Structure formats: C-alpha cells, structure tokens
mmCIF file of C-alpha atoms in Angstrom:
data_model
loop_
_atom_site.group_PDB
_atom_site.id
_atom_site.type_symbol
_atom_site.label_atom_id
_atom_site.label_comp_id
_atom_site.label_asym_id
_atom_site.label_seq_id
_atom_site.Cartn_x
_atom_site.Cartn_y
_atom_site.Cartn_z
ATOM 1 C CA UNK A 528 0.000 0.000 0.000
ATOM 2 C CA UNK A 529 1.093 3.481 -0.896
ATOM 3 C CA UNK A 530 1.376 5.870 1.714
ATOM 4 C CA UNK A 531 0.461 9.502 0.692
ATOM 5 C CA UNK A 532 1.986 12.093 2.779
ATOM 6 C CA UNK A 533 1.516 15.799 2.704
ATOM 7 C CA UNK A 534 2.994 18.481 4.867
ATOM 8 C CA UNK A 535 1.398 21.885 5.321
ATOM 9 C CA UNK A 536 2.120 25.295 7.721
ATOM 10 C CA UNK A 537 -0.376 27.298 9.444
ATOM 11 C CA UNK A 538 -1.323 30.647 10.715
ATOM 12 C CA UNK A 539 -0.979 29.327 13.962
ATOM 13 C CA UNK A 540 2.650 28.514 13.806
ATOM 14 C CA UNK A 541 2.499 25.017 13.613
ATOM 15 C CA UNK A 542 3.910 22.585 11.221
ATOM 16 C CA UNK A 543 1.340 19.473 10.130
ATOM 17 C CA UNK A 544 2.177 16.188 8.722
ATOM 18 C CA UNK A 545 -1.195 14.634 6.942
ATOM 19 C CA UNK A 546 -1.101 10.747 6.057
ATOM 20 C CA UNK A 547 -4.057 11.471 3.676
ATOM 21 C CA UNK A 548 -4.814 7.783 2.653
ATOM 22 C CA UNK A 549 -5.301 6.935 6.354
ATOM 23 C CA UNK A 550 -7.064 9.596 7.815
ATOM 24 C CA UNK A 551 -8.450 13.612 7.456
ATOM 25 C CA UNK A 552 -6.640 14.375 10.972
ATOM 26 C CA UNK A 553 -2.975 15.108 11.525
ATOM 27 C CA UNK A 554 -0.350 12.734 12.104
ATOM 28 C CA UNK A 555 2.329 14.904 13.829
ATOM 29 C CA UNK A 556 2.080 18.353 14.472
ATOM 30 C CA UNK A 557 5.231 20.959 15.229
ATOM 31 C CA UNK A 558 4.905 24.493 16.849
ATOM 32 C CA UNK A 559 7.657 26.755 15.689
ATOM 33 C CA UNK A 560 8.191 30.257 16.821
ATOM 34 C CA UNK A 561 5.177 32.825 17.229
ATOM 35 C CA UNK A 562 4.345 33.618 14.333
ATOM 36 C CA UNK A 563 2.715 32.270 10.828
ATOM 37 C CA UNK A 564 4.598 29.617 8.751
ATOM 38 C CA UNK A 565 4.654 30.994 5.380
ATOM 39 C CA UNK A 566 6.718 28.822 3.397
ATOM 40 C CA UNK A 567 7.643 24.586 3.605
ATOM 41 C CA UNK A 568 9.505 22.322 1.478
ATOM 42 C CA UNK A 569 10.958 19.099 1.599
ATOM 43 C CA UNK A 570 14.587 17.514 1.611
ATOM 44 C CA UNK A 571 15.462 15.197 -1.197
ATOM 45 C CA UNK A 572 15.846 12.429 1.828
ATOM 46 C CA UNK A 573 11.824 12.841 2.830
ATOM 47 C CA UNK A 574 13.045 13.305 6.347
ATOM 48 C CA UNK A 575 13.601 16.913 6.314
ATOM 49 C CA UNK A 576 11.242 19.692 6.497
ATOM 50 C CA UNK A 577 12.116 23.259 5.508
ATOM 51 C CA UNK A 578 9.909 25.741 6.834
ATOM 52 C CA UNK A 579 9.764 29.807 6.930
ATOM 53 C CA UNK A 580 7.521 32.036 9.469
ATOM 54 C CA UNK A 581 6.407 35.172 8.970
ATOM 55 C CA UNK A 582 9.397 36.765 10.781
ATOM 56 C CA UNK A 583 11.911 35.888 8.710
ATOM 57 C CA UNK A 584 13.362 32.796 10.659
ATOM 58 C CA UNK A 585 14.357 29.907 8.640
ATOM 59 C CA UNK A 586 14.530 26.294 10.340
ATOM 60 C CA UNK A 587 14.827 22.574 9.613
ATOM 61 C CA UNK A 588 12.658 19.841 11.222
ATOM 62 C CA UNK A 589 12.990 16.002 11.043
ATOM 63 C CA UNK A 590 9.112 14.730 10.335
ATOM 64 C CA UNK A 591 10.600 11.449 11.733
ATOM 65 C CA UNK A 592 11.782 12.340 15.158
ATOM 66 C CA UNK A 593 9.097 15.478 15.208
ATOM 67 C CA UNK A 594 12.913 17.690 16.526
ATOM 68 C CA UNK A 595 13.874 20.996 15.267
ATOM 69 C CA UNK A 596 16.778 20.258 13.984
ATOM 70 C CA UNK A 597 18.107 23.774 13.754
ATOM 71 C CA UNK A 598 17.462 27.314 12.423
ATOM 72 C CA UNK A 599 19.340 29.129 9.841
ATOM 73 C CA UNK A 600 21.769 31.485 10.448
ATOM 74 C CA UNK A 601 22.097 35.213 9.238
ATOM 75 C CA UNK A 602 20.757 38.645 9.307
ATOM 76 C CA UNK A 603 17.904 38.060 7.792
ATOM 77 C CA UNK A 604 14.350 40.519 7.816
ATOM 78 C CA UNK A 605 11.070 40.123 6.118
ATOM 79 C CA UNK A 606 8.513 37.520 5.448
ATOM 80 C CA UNK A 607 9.718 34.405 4.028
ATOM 81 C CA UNK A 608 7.338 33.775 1.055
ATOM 82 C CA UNK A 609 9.036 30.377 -0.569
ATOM 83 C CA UNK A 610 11.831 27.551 0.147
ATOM 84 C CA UNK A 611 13.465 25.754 -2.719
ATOM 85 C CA UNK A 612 16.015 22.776 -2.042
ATOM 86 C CA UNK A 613 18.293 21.948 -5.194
ATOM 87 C CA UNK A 614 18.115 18.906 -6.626
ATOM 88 C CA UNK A 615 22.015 17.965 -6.006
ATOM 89 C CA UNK A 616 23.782 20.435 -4.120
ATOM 90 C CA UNK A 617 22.879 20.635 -0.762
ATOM 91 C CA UNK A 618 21.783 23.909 -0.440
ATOM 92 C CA UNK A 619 18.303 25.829 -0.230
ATOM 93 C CA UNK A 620 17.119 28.903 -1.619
ATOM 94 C CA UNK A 621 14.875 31.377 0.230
ATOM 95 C CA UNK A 622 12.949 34.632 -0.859
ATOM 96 C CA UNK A 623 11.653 36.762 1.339
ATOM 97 C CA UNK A 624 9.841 40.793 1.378
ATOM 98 C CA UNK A 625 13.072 41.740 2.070
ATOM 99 C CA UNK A 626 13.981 42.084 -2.031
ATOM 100 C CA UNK A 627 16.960 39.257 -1.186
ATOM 101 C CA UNK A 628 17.574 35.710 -2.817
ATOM 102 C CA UNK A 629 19.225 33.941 -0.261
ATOM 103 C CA UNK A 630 21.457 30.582 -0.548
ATOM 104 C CA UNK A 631 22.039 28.658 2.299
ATOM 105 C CA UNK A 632 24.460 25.226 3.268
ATOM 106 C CA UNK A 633 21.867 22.614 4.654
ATOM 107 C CA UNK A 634 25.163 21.065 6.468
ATOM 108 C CA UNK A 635 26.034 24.563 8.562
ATOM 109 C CA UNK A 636 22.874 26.463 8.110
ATOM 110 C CA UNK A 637 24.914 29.262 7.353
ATOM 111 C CA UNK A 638 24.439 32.017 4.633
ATOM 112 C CA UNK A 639 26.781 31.231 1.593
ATOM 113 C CA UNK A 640 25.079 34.214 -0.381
ATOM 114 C CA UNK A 641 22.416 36.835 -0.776
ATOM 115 C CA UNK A 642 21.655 38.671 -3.648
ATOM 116 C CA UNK A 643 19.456 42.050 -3.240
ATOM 117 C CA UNK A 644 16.785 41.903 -6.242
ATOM 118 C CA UNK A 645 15.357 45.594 -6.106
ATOM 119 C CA UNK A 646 11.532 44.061 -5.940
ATOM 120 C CA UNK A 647 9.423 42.035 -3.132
ATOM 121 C CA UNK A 648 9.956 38.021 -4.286
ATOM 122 C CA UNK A 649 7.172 35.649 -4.015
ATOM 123 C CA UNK A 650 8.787 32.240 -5.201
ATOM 124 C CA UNK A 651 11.686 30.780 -5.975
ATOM 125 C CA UNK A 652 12.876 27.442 -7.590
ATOM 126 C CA UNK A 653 15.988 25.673 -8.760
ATOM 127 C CA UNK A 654 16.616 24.612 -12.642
ATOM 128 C CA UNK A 655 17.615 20.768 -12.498
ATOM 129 C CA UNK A 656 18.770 21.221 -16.120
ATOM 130 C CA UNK A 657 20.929 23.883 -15.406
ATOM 131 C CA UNK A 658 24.833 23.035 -16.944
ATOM 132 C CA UNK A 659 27.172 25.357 -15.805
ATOM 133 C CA UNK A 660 29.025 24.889 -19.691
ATOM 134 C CA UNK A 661 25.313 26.360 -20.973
ATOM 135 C CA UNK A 662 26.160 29.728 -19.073
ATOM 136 C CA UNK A 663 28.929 30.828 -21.595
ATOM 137 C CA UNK A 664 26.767 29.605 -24.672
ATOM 138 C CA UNK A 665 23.461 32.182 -22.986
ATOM 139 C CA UNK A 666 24.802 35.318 -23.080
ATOM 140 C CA UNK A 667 23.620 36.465 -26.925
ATOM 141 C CA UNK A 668 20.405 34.850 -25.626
ATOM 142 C CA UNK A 669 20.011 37.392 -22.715
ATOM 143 C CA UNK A 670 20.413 40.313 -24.843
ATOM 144 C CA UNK A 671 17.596 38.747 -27.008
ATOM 145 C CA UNK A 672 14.907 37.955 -23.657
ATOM 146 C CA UNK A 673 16.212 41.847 -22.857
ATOM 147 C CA UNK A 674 14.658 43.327 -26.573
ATOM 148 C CA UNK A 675 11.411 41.324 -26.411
ATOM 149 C CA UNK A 676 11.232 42.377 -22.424
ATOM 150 C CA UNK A 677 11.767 46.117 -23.216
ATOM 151 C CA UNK A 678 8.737 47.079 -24.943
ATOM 152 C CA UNK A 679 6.852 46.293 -22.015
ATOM 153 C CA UNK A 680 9.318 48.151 -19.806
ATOM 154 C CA UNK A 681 9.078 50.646 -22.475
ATOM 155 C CA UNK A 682 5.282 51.187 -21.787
ATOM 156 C CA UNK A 683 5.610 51.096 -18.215
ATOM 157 C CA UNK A 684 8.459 53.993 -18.307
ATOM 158 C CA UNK A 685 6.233 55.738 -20.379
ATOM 159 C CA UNK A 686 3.552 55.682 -18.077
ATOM 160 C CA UNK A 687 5.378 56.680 -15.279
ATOM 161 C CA UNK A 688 7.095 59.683 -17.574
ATOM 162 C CA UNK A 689 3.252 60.739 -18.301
ATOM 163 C CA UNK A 690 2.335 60.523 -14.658
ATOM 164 C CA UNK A 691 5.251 62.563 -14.035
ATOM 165 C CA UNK A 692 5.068 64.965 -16.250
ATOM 166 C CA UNK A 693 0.985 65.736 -15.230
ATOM 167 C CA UNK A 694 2.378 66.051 -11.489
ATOM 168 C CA UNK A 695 4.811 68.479 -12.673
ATOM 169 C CA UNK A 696 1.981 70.247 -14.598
ATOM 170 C CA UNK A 697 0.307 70.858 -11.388
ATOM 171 C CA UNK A 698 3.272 72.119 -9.831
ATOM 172 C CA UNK A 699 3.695 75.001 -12.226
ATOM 173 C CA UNK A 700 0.103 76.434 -11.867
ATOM 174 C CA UNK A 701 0.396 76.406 -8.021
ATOM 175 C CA UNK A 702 3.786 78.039 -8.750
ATOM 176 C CA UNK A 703 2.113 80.282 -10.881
ATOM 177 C CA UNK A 704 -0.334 80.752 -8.162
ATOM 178 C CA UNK A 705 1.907 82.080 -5.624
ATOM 179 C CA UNK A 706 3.597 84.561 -8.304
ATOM 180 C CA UNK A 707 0.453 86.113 -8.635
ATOM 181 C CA UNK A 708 -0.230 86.105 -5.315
ATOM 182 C CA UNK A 709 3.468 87.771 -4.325
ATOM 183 C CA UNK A 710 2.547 90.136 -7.630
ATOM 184 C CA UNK A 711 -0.832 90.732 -5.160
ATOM 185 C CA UNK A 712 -2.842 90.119 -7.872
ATOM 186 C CA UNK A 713 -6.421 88.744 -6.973
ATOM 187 C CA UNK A 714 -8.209 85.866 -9.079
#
C-alpha cells in the first residue's frame, strides 16, 4: 500500500504532517516560533522539512523524530514567502519581502550568499537542467529575452514619464499661483 503524505504550515505557527490515505486528521504536528509559517519544502531524503515564518526565521525539522533540527543562520528581515532545495547540491534557496535571494548550506545552516533583487519576491525554484558549460553559450540569448522584455518596460516607463510629467503640470500652476499672489494680484 502506498502511503500519501503531505505536509502543510499554518497561521498558527504550527507545522502538520497529513497521512491522507489513512485519515483527514494530523499525524504529527510541530509548533515553531510565534508567528505564521509561510513557506515549507521538503529535503530530497523525505526526512527533512524546511519551513519559513512570517518573521523571517528559517529552520529545519525532522518529520521522523518530530525535533527541530536547527534554524538558519544570518541577518535576515522580512517575510519568508518560498523555500526551494536543489536537486544535487545541498543547499536551499529562500525569498523573502526583504527584495533578497538567499542561498544557504543545509550542512552549517549558514548564509553562503544573498543577492538584493530591487523588488518584493514571491517564489523561488531551482533549474535541475541547469549546466554550468550552458552559461557561456546564454549570453547572446540574454540580450535577445532583454529586446522582447523592453517594450513592455518601455510602456511602463512611459507611463510613469506621463504621470510625471501631469504632477509636474500641477506644480507650475500652483507656482504660478503664488507669483500672482506675491505680484498681489487677486483671481
């Protein structure tokens, strides 16, 4: 018999673990911190647990033995909205309100890097087919993606040039509102 298994975080900072073809209730359940778990994946092994509160904090539990195993380590602020665990490497990748991609060592959980990406991120998730050898051959390629990107970025400049320039607009009649007011002149 199959055994289906699914594992899910709540707003009331607990960590579930569902055996869905045996019954509707919870097999294990895990509090973690104070605050909402936002974000959960799984380990290649189907031990480990990755999960992500609301506060930023990052931790590892073993389903198994039901024990934190640790949390992650580093400066870290913002919601954690999504946990990715590569493939091969062992590593995760978190993303967070904060605008950073983070990379962390499952072995240490220590930050190995953190890249700031100017916008809040949602979700994040590892290419399996990535080839390191395909990185050289991609570069034309990102200059093409770039052309067919920028007429949308295009439009969205433009709209933000337009709402600027009305704004502006309206700051030259209530400039020319105080001249004439200065001048003493009534209206």
């Amino acid at each position: 018999m199959i055994t289906a298994k699914l594992v899910a975080g709540t707003d009331s900072h607990q960590v579930r673990l569902y055996d869905i073809s045996a019954q509707r209730r919870p097999v294990m359940s895990v509090d973690f911190r104070e605050t909402a778990i936002k974000a959960v994946a799984e380990d290649v092994d189907g031990r480990t647990i990755y999960i992500g509160n609301g506060s930023g904090e990052l931790a590892s539990i073993d389903i198994r033995t039901r024990k934190l195993l640790g949390c992650f380590i580093g400066k870290c602020s913002g919601s954690i909205r999504s946990i990715a665990r590569h493939p091969e490497l062992p590593v995760i990748a978190s993303c967070r309100l904060d605008c950073y991609l983070r990379i962390w060592d499952i072995k240490s959980r220590q930050l190995l890097s953190a890249v700031f990406l100017k916008q809040h991120l949602t979700s994040v998730v590892f290419d399996s087919h990535f080839r390191n050898k395909e990185v050289a051959g991609s570069a034309p390629d990102l200059q093409n993606v770039n052309e067919v990107e920028s007429p949308e970025q295009e439009a969205v400049c433009t709209k933000r040039k337009k709402s600027s320039k009305e704004h502006s607009g309206s700051k030259k009649v209530k400039s020319k509102k105080s001249r004439k007011r200065l001048e003493g002149d009534d209206y």
